[in-house]
């Protein structure tokens, strides 16, 4: 079956396209992006999707999500998390291994991929744990996991305190040319803090997690990656000093990449006034100077990707006192809207840069297909309206996680359709 996505503003940084054009799809593959192809295709009886006034780009990829399955299905399932992804305009996500049990062996990797093949609305990539049970002591079954499809390794949720273990893990991962993703927060400094350490935490009398806890961890991990000549990816960068460390490391040729989240790019610790537990996340929302540094890091290429750290929790884990509330919140259904509102409409980033950060770079970092509308590529495509204003209402989320600091906020920009391997999985906000 042929599909013609007609008259949209095609943004395809990998192929230098940023203009009104048609996209022709046959079966699972892209035939071409062109103005001339359409007539011939129409005569072949193609389905036509009118994308006039909309942006059409290679499918968005979120390289940092928590799908919670197996074991934590009260928070999320592969099916519901993947539907949230489709609703948010993502054609692929990579899921973190902090499930129950932890994804630290090949059976877990293949089990998730098998379940995803049957139930997921979008492509699912699996990130295996770096250490057994994410306990930071012994390396996980890295080779076996990679052979069975793991695309990266991470003890996300925890910093690997033992430098020797982390360095050995980096060396081992480098044999497979996959990145180790670091949750860089030094625990003896971050400790029991539950927000950014600064003026607001002092006013509120809440114990803080200082930026230096992240910076010292990033510094160590960069030095170890440099020593091991291995690929390191820093998850959810939130501190200005961490951005500068990554910038310097890149300059001297260290194989380091980094991501930032929509919440760290658009909110400050002032959101914690009122103690809404939807603002509680690790690393924490920081002050405006840190947010500025993150945006500058995106602009100069220090930060390679945007990933939302979709971290759904059950209501009973969030509807409690701030101090004991779970860290993290749902992100897939607001990610694109937040980025367009905070960074495109404010003229910080162009659409081309946003597609680079949300599609091209994540595909390259994980070494997975995607990020391109070249002829012959799998037809993973996102169509979005950059100007559509909408009010976030978490009651209507596909995700089981309803906690988000963006609830009730007006966003400008929304996914309109998501095409995975040539098939619509979401149209006009509805997952099919
Ligand atoms: O706030 C967070 N929640 N940060 C993480 O790194 C992990 C995540 C989770 O798994 O809930």
GROMACS .gro file of C-alpha atoms and ligand atoms in nm:
model
  443
    1UNK     CA    1   0.000   0.000   0.000
    2UNK     CA    2   0.135   0.339  -0.100
    3UNK     CA    3   0.106   0.648   0.117
    4UNK     CA    4   0.160   1.006   0.009
    5UNK     CA    5   0.224   1.266   0.279
    6UNK     CA    6   0.148   1.573   0.075
    7UNK     CA    7   0.248   1.937   0.096
    8UNK     CA    8   0.414   1.942   0.437
    9UNK     CA    9   0.722   2.135   0.546
   10UNK     CA   10   0.976   1.853   0.532
   11UNK     CA   11   1.262   1.890   0.781
   12UNK     CA   12   1.524   1.621   0.722
   13UNK     CA   13   1.862   1.747   0.850
   14UNK     CA   14   2.046   1.427   0.755
   15UNK     CA   15   1.966   1.492   0.387
   16UNK     CA   16   1.975   1.871   0.390
   17UNK     CA   17   1.601   1.911   0.324
   18UNK     CA   18   1.406   2.201   0.478
   19UNK     CA   19   1.125   2.286   0.234
   20UNK     CA   20   0.768   2.211   0.129
   21UNK     CA   21   0.765   1.866  -0.032
   22UNK     CA   22   0.576   1.539  -0.065
   23UNK     CA   23   0.689   1.210   0.081
   24UNK     CA   24   0.606   0.887  -0.097
   25UNK     CA   25   0.600   0.563   0.098
   26UNK     CA   26   0.554   0.214  -0.037
   27UNK     CA   27   0.496  -0.059   0.221
   28UNK     CA   28   0.748  -0.009   0.498
   29UNK     CA   29   0.992   0.202   0.298
   30UNK     CA   30   1.033   0.560   0.186
   31UNK     CA   31   1.040   0.588  -0.192
   32UNK     CA   32   1.137   0.952  -0.204
   33UNK     CA   33   1.091   1.312  -0.094
   34UNK     CA   34   1.002   1.510  -0.398
   35UNK     CA   35   0.749   1.731  -0.568
   36UNK     CA   36   0.753   1.534  -0.892
   37UNK     CA   37   0.673   1.190  -0.759
   38UNK     CA   38   0.322   1.254  -0.640
   39UNK     CA   39   0.121   1.236  -0.964
   40UNK     CA   40   0.267   0.905  -1.056
   41UNK     CA   41   0.189   0.778  -0.707
   42UNK     CA   42  -0.168   0.906  -0.705
   43UNK     CA   43  -0.235   0.713  -1.023
   44UNK     CA   44  -0.114   0.409  -0.830
   45UNK     CA   45  -0.398   0.462  -0.580
   46UNK     CA   46  -0.200   0.584  -0.282
   47UNK     CA   47  -0.359   0.690   0.046
   48UNK     CA   48  -0.309   1.066   0.072
   49UNK     CA   49  -0.239   1.251   0.398
   50UNK     CA   50  -0.266   1.626   0.360
   51UNK     CA   51   0.019   1.781   0.559
   52UNK     CA   52  -0.038   2.140   0.446
   53UNK     CA   53   0.075   2.372   0.726
   54UNK     CA   54   0.239   2.086   0.914
   55UNK     CA   55   0.600   1.981   0.968
   56UNK     CA   56   0.703   1.636   0.847
   57UNK     CA   57   1.027   1.489   0.980
   58UNK     CA   58   1.207   1.161   1.044
   59UNK     CA   59   1.040   0.985   1.337
   60UNK     CA   60   1.132   1.125   1.677
   61UNK     CA   61   1.339   0.892   1.895
   62UNK     CA   62   1.351   0.917   2.273
   63UNK     CA   63   1.663   0.744   2.398
   64UNK     CA   64   1.571   0.757   2.768
   65UNK     CA   65   1.237   0.620   2.885
   66UNK     CA   66   1.119   0.391   3.162
   67UNK     CA   67   0.857   0.142   3.042
   68UNK     CA   68   0.857  -0.034   3.383
   69UNK     CA   69   0.781  -0.379   3.244
   70UNK     CA   70   0.845  -0.636   3.375
   71UNK     CA   71   0.750  -0.611   3.738
   72UNK     CA   72   0.634  -0.255   3.779
   73UNK     CA   73   0.317  -0.261   3.571
   74UNK     CA   74   0.130  -0.042   3.820
   75UNK     CA   75   0.346   0.242   3.688
   76UNK     CA   76   0.353   0.156   3.315
   77UNK     CA   77   0.354  -0.131   3.065
   78UNK     CA   78   0.529  -0.169   2.733
   79UNK     CA   79   0.192  -0.130   2.562
   80UNK     CA   80   0.083   0.185   2.747
   81UNK     CA   81   0.429   0.344   2.739
   82UNK     CA   82   0.460   0.279   2.366
   83UNK     CA   83   0.113   0.428   2.310
   84UNK     CA   84   0.224   0.736   2.502
   85UNK     CA   85   0.526   0.749   2.270
   86UNK     CA   86   0.307   0.725   1.959
   87UNK     CA   87   0.075   0.995   2.096
   88UNK     CA   88   0.375   1.220   2.157
   89UNK     CA   89   0.508   1.174   1.803
   90UNK     CA   90   0.783   0.922   1.879
   91UNK     CA   91   0.843   0.631   1.644
   92UNK     CA   92   1.107   0.468   1.867
   93UNK     CA   93   1.213   0.473   2.230
   94UNK     CA   94   1.494   0.310   2.426
   95UNK     CA   95   1.391   0.169   2.763
   96UNK     CA   96   1.600   0.174   3.077
   97UNK     CA   97   1.677  -0.145   3.269
   98UNK     CA   98   1.557  -0.049   3.620
   99UNK     CA   99   1.262  -0.286   3.608
  100UNK     CA  100   1.186  -0.569   3.850
  101UNK     CA  101   1.389  -0.780   3.800
  102UNK     CA  102   1.659  -0.560   3.652
  103UNK     CA  103   1.746  -0.612   3.284
  104UNK     CA  104   2.095  -0.749   3.344
  105UNK     CA  105   2.093  -1.067   3.133
  106UNK     CA  106   2.007  -1.180   2.781
  107UNK     CA  107   1.675  -1.347   2.869
  108UNK     CA  108   1.545  -1.016   3.000
  109UNK     CA  109   1.656  -0.833   2.686
  110UNK     CA  110   1.499  -1.084   2.449
  111UNK     CA  111   1.185  -1.106   2.665
  112UNK     CA  112   1.126  -0.731   2.642
  113UNK     CA  113   1.194  -0.729   2.268
  114UNK     CA  114   0.953  -1.020   2.220
  115UNK     CA  115   0.679  -0.851   2.423
  116UNK     CA  116   0.743  -0.528   2.234
  117UNK     CA  117   0.707  -0.705   1.898
  118UNK     CA  118   0.363  -0.823   2.004
  119UNK     CA  119   0.231  -0.522   2.192
  120UNK     CA  120   0.424  -0.205   2.124
  121UNK     CA  121   0.292   0.073   1.904
  122UNK     CA  122   0.645   0.197   1.822
  123UNK     CA  123   0.994   0.048   1.790
  124UNK     CA  124   1.144  -0.043   2.127
  125UNK     CA  125   1.519  -0.058   2.189
  126UNK     CA  126   1.655  -0.210   2.508
  127UNK     CA  127   1.926  -0.064   2.729
  128UNK     CA  128   2.083  -0.331   2.950
  129UNK     CA  129   2.219  -0.275   3.300
  130UNK     CA  130   2.592  -0.213   3.330
  131UNK     CA  131   2.615  -0.407   3.657
  132UNK     CA  132   2.429  -0.707   3.799
  133UNK     CA  133   2.107  -0.592   3.966
  134UNK     CA  134   2.237  -0.238   3.910
  135UNK     CA  135   2.419  -0.292   4.238
  136UNK     CA  136   2.742  -0.141   4.109
  137UNK     CA  137   2.958  -0.434   4.216
  138UNK     CA  138   2.989  -0.684   3.930
  139UNK     CA  139   2.944  -0.637   3.557
  140UNK     CA  140   2.619  -0.765   3.406
  141UNK     CA  141   2.615  -1.020   3.120
  142UNK     CA  142   2.717  -0.752   2.873
  143UNK     CA  143   2.820  -0.967   2.576
  144UNK     CA  144   2.510  -1.185   2.595
  145UNK     CA  145   2.282  -0.883   2.623
  146UNK     CA  146   2.443  -0.713   2.324
  147UNK     CA  147   2.415  -1.032   2.118
  148UNK     CA  148   2.046  -1.038   2.202
  149UNK     CA  149   1.984  -0.680   2.099
  150UNK     CA  150   2.082  -0.442   2.382
  151UNK     CA  151   2.191  -0.113   2.223
  152UNK     CA  152   2.353   0.054   2.526
  153UNK     CA  153   2.430  -0.009   2.893
  154UNK     CA  154   2.327   0.191   3.197
  155UNK     CA  155   2.269   0.172   3.570
  156UNK     CA  156   2.029   0.466   3.524
  157UNK     CA  157   1.873   0.573   3.851
  158UNK     CA  158   2.208   0.512   4.022
  159UNK     CA  159   2.560   0.645   3.990
  160UNK     CA  160   2.816   0.362   3.968
  161UNK     CA  161   3.023   0.464   4.270
  162UNK     CA  162   3.304   0.212   4.216
  163UNK     CA  163   3.540   0.371   3.964
  164UNK     CA  164   3.710   0.041   3.884
  165UNK     CA  165   3.378  -0.127   3.801
  166UNK     CA  166   3.271   0.166   3.583
  167UNK     CA  167   3.603   0.174   3.400
  168UNK     CA  168   3.593  -0.202   3.334
  169UNK     CA  169   3.236  -0.166   3.209
  170UNK     CA  170   3.343   0.112   2.972
  171UNK     CA  171   3.629  -0.101   2.837
  172UNK     CA  172   3.400  -0.398   2.789
  173UNK     CA  173   3.131  -0.190   2.617
  174UNK     CA  174   3.393  -0.042   2.383
  175UNK     CA  175   3.455  -0.389   2.240
  176UNK     CA  176   3.098  -0.378   2.110
  177UNK     CA  177   3.115  -0.009   2.023
  178UNK     CA  178   2.810   0.071   2.233
  179UNK     CA  179   2.777   0.364   2.473
  180UNK     CA  180   2.763   0.343   2.850
  181UNK     CA  181   2.498   0.585   2.973
  182UNK     CA  182   2.582   0.745   3.304
  183UNK     CA  183   2.341   0.867   3.569
  184UNK     CA  184   2.594   1.114   3.701
  185UNK     CA  185   2.506   1.211   4.058
  186UNK     CA  186   2.760   1.145   4.332
  187UNK     CA  187   2.548   1.003   4.614
  188UNK     CA  188   2.758   1.115   4.912
  189UNK     CA  189   2.694   1.472   4.796
  190UNK     CA  190   2.339   1.436   4.660
  191UNK     CA  191   2.239   1.213   4.951
  192UNK     CA  192   1.888   1.260   5.079
  193UNK     CA  193   1.839   1.595   4.909
  194UNK     CA  194   1.516   1.619   4.718
  195UNK     CA  195   1.557   1.938   4.517
  196UNK     CA  196   1.834   2.161   4.377
  197UNK     CA  197   2.051   2.310   4.650
  198UNK     CA  198   2.023   2.686   4.625
  199UNK     CA  199   1.820   2.987   4.726
  200UNK     CA  200   1.482   2.815   4.686
  201UNK     CA  201   1.582   2.507   4.889
  202UNK     CA  202   1.709   2.740   5.162
  203UNK     CA  203   1.384   2.940   5.165
  204UNK     CA  204   1.179   2.620   5.171
  205UNK     CA  205   1.404   2.453   5.429
  206UNK     CA  206   1.440   2.146   5.210
  207UNK     CA  207   1.765   1.950   5.188
  208UNK     CA  208   1.926   2.010   4.850
  209UNK     CA  209   2.118   1.813   4.588
  210UNK     CA  210   2.401   2.047   4.486
  211UNK     CA  211   2.508   2.091   4.124
  212UNK     CA  212   2.859   1.983   4.225
  213UNK     CA  213   2.723   1.632   4.294
  214UNK     CA  214   2.654   1.605   3.922
  215UNK     CA  215   2.966   1.788   3.811
  216UNK     CA  216   3.207   1.569   4.008
  217UNK     CA  217   3.041   1.256   3.869
  218UNK     CA  218   3.057   1.386   3.511
  219UNK     CA  219   3.424   1.480   3.559
  220UNK     CA  220   3.512   1.131   3.684
  221UNK     CA  221   3.320   0.953   3.412
  222UNK     CA  222   3.479   1.166   3.139
  223UNK     CA  223   3.827   1.089   3.272
  224UNK     CA  224   3.748   0.717   3.281
  225UNK     CA  225   3.603   0.722   2.927
  226UNK     CA  226   3.911   0.907   2.806
  227UNK     CA  227   4.137   0.652   2.973
  228UNK     CA  228   3.938   0.355   2.839
  229UNK     CA  229   3.894   0.518   2.494
  230UNK     CA  230   3.529   0.421   2.530
  231UNK     CA  231   3.196   0.581   2.443
  232UNK     CA  232   3.026   0.759   2.730
  233UNK     CA  233   2.681   0.920   2.720
  234UNK     CA  234   2.574   1.148   3.004
  235UNK     CA  235   2.204   1.117   3.080
  236UNK     CA  236   1.984   1.412   3.178
  237UNK     CA  237   2.254   1.679   3.212
  238UNK     CA  238   2.122   1.953   3.440
  239UNK     CA  239   2.420   2.144   3.581
  240UNK     CA  240   2.612   2.428   3.413
  241UNK     CA  241   2.947   2.289   3.526
  242UNK     CA  242   2.864   1.952   3.369
  243UNK     CA  243   2.791   2.122   3.035
  244UNK     CA  244   3.132   2.292   3.048
  245UNK     CA  245   3.311   1.966   3.137
  246UNK     CA  246   3.146   1.791   2.840
  247UNK     CA  247   3.233   2.084   2.612
  248UNK     CA  248   3.600   2.068   2.709
  249UNK     CA  249   3.610   1.688   2.681
  250UNK     CA  250   3.464   1.700   2.330
  251UNK     CA  251   3.727   1.957   2.232
  252UNK     CA  252   4.006   1.720   2.328
  253UNK     CA  253   3.845   1.428   2.146
  254UNK     CA  254   3.684   1.228   2.425
  255UNK     CA  255   3.401   1.011   2.289
  256UNK     CA  256   3.136   1.169   2.507
  257UNK     CA  257   2.779   1.256   2.413
  258UNK     CA  258   2.502   1.400   2.628
  259UNK     CA  259   2.129   1.455   2.652
  260UNK     CA  260   1.909   1.710   2.826
  261UNK     CA  261   1.541   1.678   2.918
  262UNK     CA  262   1.250   1.907   2.831
  263UNK     CA  263   1.191   1.971   3.203
  264UNK     CA  264   1.551   2.074   3.277
  265UNK     CA  265   1.542   2.296   2.968
  266UNK     CA  266   1.220   2.476   3.055
  267UNK     CA  267   1.161   2.477   3.432
  268UNK     CA  268   1.355   2.603   3.732
  269UNK     CA  269   1.363   2.507   4.099
  270UNK     CA  270   1.105   2.782   4.157
  271UNK     CA  271   0.850   2.524   4.036
  272UNK     CA  272   0.902   2.347   4.371
  273UNK     CA  273   0.732   2.635   4.562
  274UNK     CA  274   0.399   2.482   4.662
  275UNK     CA  275   0.555   2.138   4.700
  276UNK     CA  276   0.385   1.984   4.399
  277UNK     CA  277   0.546   1.637   4.392
  278UNK     CA  278   0.522   1.644   4.012
  279UNK     CA  279   0.831   1.867   4.028
  280UNK     CA  280   1.040   1.606   4.211
  281UNK     CA  281   1.297   1.443   3.984
  282UNK     CA  282   1.657   1.328   3.980
  283UNK     CA  283   1.864   1.518   3.892
  284UNK     CA  284   1.652   1.805   4.027
  285UNK     CA  285   1.513   2.110   3.847
  286UNK     CA  286   1.785   2.372   3.883
  287UNK     CA  287   1.809   2.752   3.886
  288UNK     CA  288   1.780   2.976   3.580
  289UNK     CA  289   2.158   3.009   3.526
  290UNK     CA  290   2.182   2.631   3.485
  291UNK     CA  291   1.889   2.629   3.241
  292UNK     CA  292   2.063   2.898   3.034
  293UNK     CA  293   2.383   2.689   3.019
  294UNK     CA  294   2.187   2.383   2.904
  295UNK     CA  295   2.028   2.580   2.620
  296UNK     CA  296   2.368   2.719   2.520
  297UNK     CA  297   2.496   2.360   2.528
  298UNK     CA  298   2.226   2.254   2.283
  299UNK     CA  299   2.305   2.544   2.055
  300UNK     CA  300   2.679   2.483   2.030
  301UNK     CA  301   2.652   2.103   1.998
  302UNK     CA  302   2.785   2.020   2.345
  303UNK     CA  303   2.454   1.850   2.423
  304UNK     CA  304   2.367   1.613   2.141
  305UNK     CA  305   2.015   1.497   2.215
  306UNK     CA  306   1.689   1.573   2.389
  307UNK     CA  307   1.539   1.283   2.585
  308UNK     CA  308   1.249   1.309   2.827
  309UNK     CA  309   1.338   1.052   3.096
  310UNK     CA  310   0.973   0.936   3.089
  311UNK     CA  311   0.947   0.807   3.447
  312UNK     CA  312   0.585   0.714   3.526
  313UNK     CA  313   0.487   0.627   3.881
  314UNK     CA  314   0.165   0.502   4.041
  315UNK     CA  315  -0.051   0.775   4.203
  316UNK     CA  316   0.017   0.644   4.555
  317UNK     CA  317   0.391   0.701   4.501
  318UNK     CA  318   0.340   1.066   4.403
  319UNK     CA  319   0.039   1.169   4.615
  320UNK     CA  320   0.248   1.179   4.932
  321UNK     CA  321   0.467   1.424   5.124
  322UNK     CA  322   0.737   1.584   4.902
  323UNK     CA  323   1.026   1.430   5.096
  324UNK     CA  324   0.912   1.072   5.033
  325UNK     CA  325   0.755   1.110   4.688
  326UNK     CA  326   0.902   0.904   4.403
  327UNK     CA  327   1.141   1.083   4.168
  328UNK     CA  328   1.042   1.145   3.808
  329UNK     CA  329   0.728   1.188   3.600
  330UNK     CA  330   0.563   1.112   3.269
  331UNK     CA  331   0.717   1.290   2.972
  332UNK     CA  332   0.649   1.131   2.634
  333UNK     CA  333   0.320   1.310   2.568
  334UNK     CA  334   0.449   1.657   2.651
  335UNK     CA  335   0.810   1.639   2.529
  336UNK     CA  336   0.767   1.780   2.177
  337UNK     CA  337   0.517   2.045   2.289
  338UNK     CA  338   0.745   2.165   2.570
  339UNK     CA  339   1.047   2.184   2.339
  340UNK     CA  340   0.858   2.371   2.069
  341UNK     CA  341   0.708   2.610   2.324
  342UNK     CA  342   1.026   2.675   2.522
  343UNK     CA  343   1.289   2.662   2.251
  344UNK     CA  344   1.135   2.704   1.904
  345UNK     CA  345   0.875   2.974   1.967
  346UNK     CA  346   1.130   3.161   2.181
  347UNK     CA  347   1.368   3.147   1.882
  348UNK     CA  348   1.641   2.960   2.071
  349UNK     CA  349   1.642   2.667   1.825
  350UNK     CA  350   1.532   2.613   1.465
  351UNK     CA  351   1.311   2.322   1.359
  352UNK     CA  352   1.616   2.175   1.189
  353UNK     CA  353   1.808   2.178   1.517
  354UNK     CA  354   1.515   2.028   1.707
  355UNK     CA  355   1.482   1.739   1.459
  356UNK     CA  356   1.857   1.686   1.484
  357UNK     CA  357   1.833   1.668   1.864
  358UNK     CA  358   1.518   1.454   1.880
  359UNK     CA  359   1.572   1.217   1.589
  360UNK     CA  360   1.905   1.225   1.406
  361UNK     CA  361   2.138   1.230   1.707
  362UNK     CA  362   1.960   0.972   1.924
  363UNK     CA  363   1.963   0.728   1.629
  364UNK     CA  364   2.336   0.788   1.579
  365UNK     CA  365   2.424   0.756   1.949
  366UNK     CA  366   2.234   0.429   1.986
  367UNK     CA  367   2.337   0.301   1.642
  368UNK     CA  368   1.977   0.226   1.550
  369UNK     CA  369   1.790   0.292   1.227
  370UNK     CA  370   1.605   0.621   1.197
  371UNK     CA  371   1.682   0.988   1.173
  372UNK     CA  372   1.659   1.004   0.793
  373UNK     CA  373   1.399   1.028   0.517
  374UNK     CA  374   1.640   0.898   0.251
  375UNK     CA  375   1.492   0.674  -0.021
  376UNK     CA  376   1.500   0.315   0.101
  377UNK     CA  377   1.488   0.411   0.470
  378UNK     CA  378   1.220   0.260   0.693
  379UNK     CA  379   0.918   0.490   0.682
  380UNK     CA  380   0.928   0.614   1.043
  381UNK     CA  381   0.783   0.963   1.022
  382UNK     CA  382   0.646   1.226   1.259
  383UNK     CA  383   0.401   1.493   1.148
  384UNK     CA  384   0.347   1.783   1.385
  385UNK     CA  385   0.175   2.118   1.400
  386UNK     CA  386   0.429   2.365   1.541
  387UNK     CA  387   0.159   2.624   1.610
  388UNK     CA  388  -0.121   2.421   1.766
  389UNK     CA  389  -0.202   2.549   2.113
  390UNK     CA  390  -0.330   2.294   2.362
  391UNK     CA  391  -0.370   2.255   2.735
  392UNK     CA  392  -0.198   1.958   2.899
  393UNK     CA  393  -0.450   1.735   3.076
  394UNK     CA  394  -0.282   1.429   3.220
  395UNK     CA  395  -0.621   1.257   3.265
  396UNK     CA  396  -0.612   1.199   2.890
  397UNK     CA  397  -0.260   1.057   2.875
  398UNK     CA  398  -0.208   0.712   2.727
  399UNK     CA  399   0.065   0.665   2.987
  400UNK     CA  400  -0.041   0.514   3.318
  401UNK     CA  401   0.169   0.784   3.487
  402UNK     CA  402  -0.042   1.096   3.538
  403UNK     CA  403   0.210   1.308   3.726
  404UNK     CA  404   0.367   1.591   3.526
  405UNK     CA  405   0.480   1.942   3.616
  406UNK     CA  406   0.323   2.057   3.287
  407UNK     CA  407  -0.035   1.961   3.383
  408UNK     CA  408  -0.271   2.249   3.308
  409UNK     CA  409  -0.005   2.441   3.112
  410UNK     CA  410  -0.071   2.571   2.762
  411UNK     CA  411   0.179   2.443   2.508
  412UNK     CA  412   0.229   2.553   2.148
  413UNK     CA  413   0.311   2.261   1.919
  414UNK     CA  414   0.177   1.907   1.903
  415UNK     CA  415   0.226   1.583   1.714
  416UNK     CA  416  -0.053   1.524   1.461
  417UNK     CA  417   0.046   1.186   1.316
  418UNK     CA  418   0.301   0.915   1.382
  419UNK     CA  419   0.396   0.666   1.112
  420UNK     CA  420   0.593   0.354   1.207
  421UNK     CA  421   0.727   0.135   0.925
  422UNK     CA  422   0.478   0.287   0.681
  423UNK     CA  423   0.170   0.249   0.905
  424UNK     CA  424  -0.011   0.523   1.095
  425UNK     CA  425   0.003   0.439   1.466
  426UNK     CA  426  -0.138   0.779   1.570
  427UNK     CA  427  -0.358   1.024   1.380
  428UNK     CA  428  -0.498   1.351   1.519
  429UNK     CA  429  -0.391   1.262   1.871
  430UNK     CA  430  -0.557   0.922   1.869
  431UNK     CA  431  -0.346   0.608   1.892
  432UNK     CA  432  -0.474   0.354   1.638
  433LIG     O1  433   1.373   1.098   3.864
  433LIG     C1  434   1.414   0.995   3.816
  433LIG     N1  435   1.335   0.886   3.806
  433LIG     N2  436   1.540   0.990   3.773
  433LIG     C2  437   1.594   0.875   3.731
  433LIG     O2  438   1.708   0.876   3.688
  433LIG     C3  439   1.520   0.747   3.742
  433LIG     C4  440   1.376   0.773   3.730
  433LIG     C5  441   1.290   0.653   3.764
  433LIG     O3  442   1.325   0.541   3.724
  433LIG     O4  443   1.185   0.671   3.825
   0.00000   0.00000   0.00000
